[in-house]
Amino acid sequence: SRVASHALRRPGGSLRVAVVPPGMTRIALIAHDDEKPEMLEFAAEHESYLSTIDIVTTGTTGERIRDEVGLDVDRKASGPMGGDLQIGGLVAEDRIDAIVFLRDPQTAQPHEPDISALLRICDVHDVPLATTRTSAEYVLAGVAADDGVDLDH
């Protein structure tokens, strides 16, 4: 299969190059159990744009987005079964443009080290990471703008 580079401008002007299918933006959508309804609402609200890009998810989040919103997704394992690490691997390979990870800050997670590793690898590779609905709106608007799409219309 053909692979292309998609240049994203970092703050300060330098470029980060993500390897993705030609012309295809790829984002990851992850949500802890208590945040899944919020993720479903987010995905439904932005379905028209999200349907034009490549979406990677963790297991149950992806299953629900597929079944309840109707978006095609590339489902990885559930977070506790290694899905966060699988997505982190894609970040390390420069194959993810952004991540929306709606976390439950009030509940301890049994796979907290995996979550920390994902957050760290996003920092190391300068991949935009949203962990709240408000930050998700900004990150998605920025990614869409890079694709020439204005989410306000």
PDB file of C-alpha atoms in Angstrom:
ATOM      1  CA  SER A   1       0.000   0.000   0.000  1.00  0.00           C
ATOM      2  CA  ARG A   2       1.071   3.552  -0.651  1.00  0.00           C
ATOM      3  CA  VAL A   3       1.983   5.693   2.321  1.00  0.00           C
ATOM      4  CA  ALA A   4       2.343   9.469   2.316  1.00  0.00           C
ATOM      5  CA  SER A   5       3.556  12.087   4.737  1.00  0.00           C
ATOM      6  CA  HIS A   6       1.159  14.625   6.175  1.00  0.00           C
ATOM      7  CA  ALA A   7       2.926  17.714   7.526  1.00  0.00           C
ATOM      8  CA  LEU A   8       1.436  19.429  10.561  1.00  0.00           C
ATOM      9  CA  ARG A   9       2.740  22.808  11.658  1.00  0.00           C
ATOM     10  CA  ARG A  10       3.781  22.953  15.303  1.00  0.00           C
ATOM     11  CA  PRO A  11       3.561  26.119  17.350  1.00  0.00           C
ATOM     12  CA  GLY A  12       6.744  28.032  16.531  1.00  0.00           C
ATOM     13  CA  GLY A  13       6.707  26.990  12.881  1.00  0.00           C
ATOM     14  CA  SER A  14       8.503  23.628  12.829  1.00  0.00           C
ATOM     15  CA  LEU A  15       6.868  20.661  11.129  1.00  0.00           C
ATOM     16  CA  ARG A  16       5.880  17.240  12.479  1.00  0.00           C
ATOM     17  CA  VAL A  17       5.363  14.663   9.777  1.00  0.00           C
ATOM     18  CA  ALA A  18       2.878  11.847  10.357  1.00  0.00           C
ATOM     19  CA  VAL A  19       2.873   8.812   8.083  1.00  0.00           C
ATOM     20  CA  VAL A  20      -0.737   8.155   7.077  1.00  0.00           C
ATOM     21  CA  PRO A  21      -2.585   6.914   4.006  1.00  0.00           C
ATOM     22  CA  PRO A  22      -2.418   9.499   1.213  1.00  0.00           C
ATOM     23  CA  GLY A  23      -4.451  12.556   2.131  1.00  0.00           C
ATOM     24  CA  MET A  24      -5.959  10.851   5.170  1.00  0.00           C
ATOM     25  CA  THR A  25      -5.934  12.380   8.629  1.00  0.00           C
ATOM     26  CA  ARG A  26      -5.907   9.851  11.466  1.00  0.00           C
ATOM     27  CA  ILE A  27      -7.095  10.538  14.998  1.00  0.00           C
ATOM     28  CA  ALA A  28      -7.617   8.279  17.990  1.00  0.00           C
ATOM     29  CA  LEU A  29     -10.773   8.376  20.108  1.00  0.00           C
ATOM     30  CA  ILE A  30     -10.601   6.870  23.605  1.00  0.00           C
ATOM     31  CA  ALA A  31     -13.033   7.199  26.517  1.00  0.00           C
ATOM     32  CA  HIS A  32     -13.206   5.745  29.986  1.00  0.00           C
ATOM     33  CA  ASP A  33     -16.523   4.108  30.884  1.00  0.00           C
ATOM     34  CA  ASP A  34     -18.065   7.131  32.628  1.00  0.00           C
ATOM     35  CA  GLU A  35     -17.003   9.340  29.694  1.00  0.00           C
ATOM     36  CA  LYS A  36     -18.357   7.138  26.882  1.00  0.00           C
ATOM     37  CA  PRO A  37     -21.706   9.003  26.671  1.00  0.00           C
ATOM     38  CA  GLU A  38     -19.771  12.270  26.230  1.00  0.00           C
ATOM     39  CA  MET A  39     -17.605  10.669  23.525  1.00  0.00           C
ATOM     40  CA  LEU A  40     -20.687   9.382  21.701  1.00  0.00           C
ATOM     41  CA  GLU A  41     -22.216  12.852  21.791  1.00  0.00           C
ATOM     42  CA  PHE A  42     -18.927  14.353  20.519  1.00  0.00           C
ATOM     43  CA  ALA A  43     -18.669  11.794  17.695  1.00  0.00           C
ATOM     44  CA  ALA A  44     -22.312  12.277  16.700  1.00  0.00           C
ATOM     45  CA  GLU A  45     -21.970  16.060  16.687  1.00  0.00           C
ATOM     46  CA  HIS A  46     -18.922  15.846  14.399  1.00  0.00           C
ATOM     47  CA  GLU A  47     -19.990  12.785  12.382  1.00  0.00           C
ATOM     48  CA  SER A  48     -19.892  14.614   9.037  1.00  0.00           C
ATOM     49  CA  TYR A  49     -16.186  15.490   9.457  1.00  0.00           C
ATOM     50  CA  LEU A  50     -15.173  12.333  11.331  1.00  0.00           C
ATOM     51  CA  SER A  51     -16.615  10.214   8.516  1.00  0.00           C
ATOM     52  CA  THR A  52     -13.984  11.699   6.168  1.00  0.00           C
ATOM     53  CA  ILE A  53     -10.928  10.765   8.255  1.00  0.00           C
ATOM     54  CA  ASP A  54      -9.344   7.611   9.632  1.00  0.00           C
ATOM     55  CA  ILE A  55     -10.397   6.890  13.223  1.00  0.00           C
ATOM     56  CA  VAL A  56      -8.559   4.561  15.594  1.00  0.00           C
ATOM     57  CA  THR A  57     -10.208   3.611  18.889  1.00  0.00           C
ATOM     58  CA  THR A  58      -9.840   1.378  21.870  1.00  0.00           C
ATOM     59  CA  GLY A  59     -12.197  -1.602  21.998  1.00  0.00           C
ATOM     60  CA  THR A  60     -15.486  -0.723  23.661  1.00  0.00           C
ATOM     61  CA  THR A  61     -15.295   2.954  22.698  1.00  0.00           C
ATOM     62  CA  GLY A  62     -14.922   1.965  19.052  1.00  0.00           C
ATOM     63  CA  GLU A  63     -17.676  -0.617  19.218  1.00  0.00           C
ATOM     64  CA  ARG A  64     -20.107   1.952  20.602  1.00  0.00           C
ATOM     65  CA  ILE A  65     -19.069   4.666  18.127  1.00  0.00           C
ATOM     66  CA  ARG A  66     -19.531   2.194  15.270  1.00  0.00           C
ATOM     67  CA  ASP A  67     -22.876   0.859  16.513  1.00  0.00           C
ATOM     68  CA  GLU A  68     -24.439   4.049  17.871  1.00  0.00           C
ATOM     69  CA  VAL A  69     -22.988   6.750  15.599  1.00  0.00           C
ATOM     70  CA  GLY A  70     -22.350   4.696  12.468  1.00  0.00           C
ATOM     71  CA  LEU A  71     -18.704   5.649  11.918  1.00  0.00           C
ATOM     72  CA  ASP A  72     -16.136   3.218  10.549  1.00  0.00           C
ATOM     73  CA  VAL A  73     -13.333   2.780  13.070  1.00  0.00           C
ATOM     74  CA  ASP A  74     -10.145   0.765  13.432  1.00  0.00           C
ATOM     75  CA  ARG A  75     -10.709  -0.895  16.817  1.00  0.00           C
ATOM     76  CA  LYS A  76      -7.729  -1.841  18.946  1.00  0.00           C
ATOM     77  CA  ALA A  77      -7.911  -3.805  22.204  1.00  0.00           C
ATOM     78  CA  SER A  78      -9.755  -2.316  25.173  1.00  0.00           C
ATOM     79  CA  GLY A  79      -7.594   0.023  27.261  1.00  0.00           C
ATOM     80  CA  PRO A  80      -6.963  -2.425  30.128  1.00  0.00           C
ATOM     81  CA  MET A  81      -6.088  -5.149  27.601  1.00  0.00           C
ATOM     82  CA  GLY A  82      -3.390  -3.053  25.875  1.00  0.00           C
ATOM     83  CA  GLY A  83      -5.376  -0.761  23.579  1.00  0.00           C
ATOM     84  CA  ASP A  84      -3.847   2.421  25.026  1.00  0.00           C
ATOM     85  CA  LEU A  85      -0.391   0.941  24.396  1.00  0.00           C
ATOM     86  CA  GLN A  86      -1.343  -0.038  20.822  1.00  0.00           C
ATOM     87  CA  ILE A  87      -2.398   3.544  20.123  1.00  0.00           C
ATOM     88  CA  GLY A  88       0.777   4.775  21.827  1.00  0.00           C
ATOM     89  CA  GLY A  89       2.728   2.607  19.393  1.00  0.00           C
ATOM     90  CA  LEU A  90       1.019   4.367  16.487  1.00  0.00           C
ATOM     91  CA  VAL A  91       1.987   7.717  18.026  1.00  0.00           C
ATOM     92  CA  ALA A  92       5.615   6.549  18.303  1.00  0.00           C
ATOM     93  CA  GLU A  93       5.509   5.588  14.602  1.00  0.00           C
ATOM     94  CA  ASP A  94       4.098   9.055  13.683  1.00  0.00           C
ATOM     95  CA  ARG A  95       0.870   7.451  12.461  1.00  0.00           C
ATOM     96  CA  ILE A  96      -1.571   9.497  14.588  1.00  0.00           C
ATOM     97  CA  ASP A  97      -2.330  13.194  14.028  1.00  0.00           C
ATOM     98  CA  ALA A  98      -4.242  13.801  17.291  1.00  0.00           C
ATOM     99  CA  ILE A  99      -5.917  12.006  20.187  1.00  0.00           C
ATOM    100  CA  VAL A 100      -9.165  12.706  22.013  1.00  0.00           C
ATOM    101  CA  PHE A 101      -8.977  10.779  25.287  1.00  0.00           C
ATOM    102  CA  LEU A 102     -11.929  11.557  27.536  1.00  0.00           C
ATOM    103  CA  ARG A 103     -10.608  10.384  30.889  1.00  0.00           C
ATOM    104  CA  ASP A 104     -12.424   9.920  34.166  1.00  0.00           C
ATOM    105  CA  PRO A 105     -10.223  11.870  36.598  1.00  0.00           C
ATOM    106  CA  GLN A 106     -12.323  10.764  39.583  1.00  0.00           C
ATOM    107  CA  THR A 107     -11.749   7.015  39.188  1.00  0.00           C
ATOM    108  CA  ALA A 108      -8.466   5.120  39.576  1.00  0.00           C
ATOM    109  CA  GLN A 109      -7.772   2.945  36.541  1.00  0.00           C
ATOM    110  CA  PRO A 110      -6.117  -0.477  36.873  1.00  0.00           C
ATOM    111  CA  HIS A 111      -4.040   0.258  33.762  1.00  0.00           C
ATOM    112  CA  GLU A 112      -2.873   3.707  34.916  1.00  0.00           C
ATOM    113  CA  PRO A 113       0.756   3.007  33.866  1.00  0.00           C
ATOM    114  CA  ASP A 114      -0.460   2.438  30.275  1.00  0.00           C
ATOM    115  CA  ILE A 115      -2.417   5.701  30.367  1.00  0.00           C
ATOM    116  CA  SER A 116       0.626   7.574  31.668  1.00  0.00           C
ATOM    117  CA  ALA A 117       2.746   6.040  28.905  1.00  0.00           C
ATOM    118  CA  LEU A 118       0.255   7.201  26.261  1.00  0.00           C
ATOM    119  CA  LEU A 119       0.227  10.739  27.647  1.00  0.00           C
ATOM    120  CA  ARG A 120       4.024  10.771  27.755  1.00  0.00           C
ATOM    121  CA  ILE A 121       4.489   9.501  24.192  1.00  0.00           C
ATOM    122  CA  CYS A 122       2.103  12.217  22.961  1.00  0.00           C
ATOM    123  CA  ASP A 123       4.300  14.800  24.688  1.00  0.00           C
ATOM    124  CA  VAL A 124       7.493  13.261  23.285  1.00  0.00           C
ATOM    125  CA  HIS A 125       6.128  13.252  19.712  1.00  0.00           C
ATOM    126  CA  ASP A 126       4.234  16.562  20.040  1.00  0.00           C
ATOM    127  CA  VAL A 127       0.894  14.960  19.181  1.00  0.00           C
ATOM    128  CA  PRO A 128      -2.124  17.046  20.230  1.00  0.00           C
ATOM    129  CA  LEU A 129      -4.001  15.313  23.053  1.00  0.00           C
ATOM    130  CA  ALA A 130      -7.384  16.413  24.398  1.00  0.00           C
ATOM    131  CA  THR A 131      -8.605  14.977  27.691  1.00  0.00           C
ATOM    132  CA  THR A 132     -11.781  17.039  28.147  1.00  0.00           C
ATOM    133  CA  ARG A 133     -14.719  17.823  25.887  1.00  0.00           C
ATOM    134  CA  THR A 134     -13.699  21.470  25.588  1.00  0.00           C
ATOM    135  CA  SER A 135     -10.119  20.638  24.635  1.00  0.00           C
ATOM    136  CA  ALA A 136     -11.458  17.978  22.232  1.00  0.00           C
ATOM    137  CA  GLU A 137     -13.438  20.650  20.398  1.00  0.00           C
ATOM    138  CA  TYR A 138     -10.306  22.774  19.991  1.00  0.00           C
ATOM    139  CA  VAL A 139      -8.095  19.871  18.895  1.00  0.00           C
ATOM    140  CA  LEU A 140     -10.642  18.619  16.365  1.00  0.00           C
ATOM    141  CA  ALA A 141     -11.150  22.150  15.013  1.00  0.00           C
ATOM    142  CA  GLY A 142      -7.376  22.477  14.553  1.00  0.00           C
ATOM    143  CA  VAL A 143      -7.055  19.118  12.802  1.00  0.00           C
ATOM    144  CA  ALA A 144     -10.039  19.951  10.593  1.00  0.00           C
ATOM    145  CA  ALA A 145      -8.515  23.353   9.748  1.00  0.00           C
ATOM    146  CA  ASP A 146      -5.338  21.544   8.605  1.00  0.00           C
ATOM    147  CA  ASP A 147      -7.658  19.602   6.264  1.00  0.00           C
ATOM    148  CA  GLY A 148      -9.242  22.842   5.027  1.00  0.00           C
ATOM    149  CA  VAL A 149     -12.504  22.205   6.910  1.00  0.00           C
ATOM    150  CA  ASP A 150     -14.247  24.791   9.116  1.00  0.00           C
ATOM    151  CA  LEU A 151     -16.256  22.926  11.775  1.00  0.00           C
ATOM    152  CA  ASP A 152     -18.310  26.050  12.546  1.00  0.00           C
ATOM    153  CA  HIS A 153     -20.204  25.737   9.265  1.00  0.00           C
TER     154      HIS A 153
END
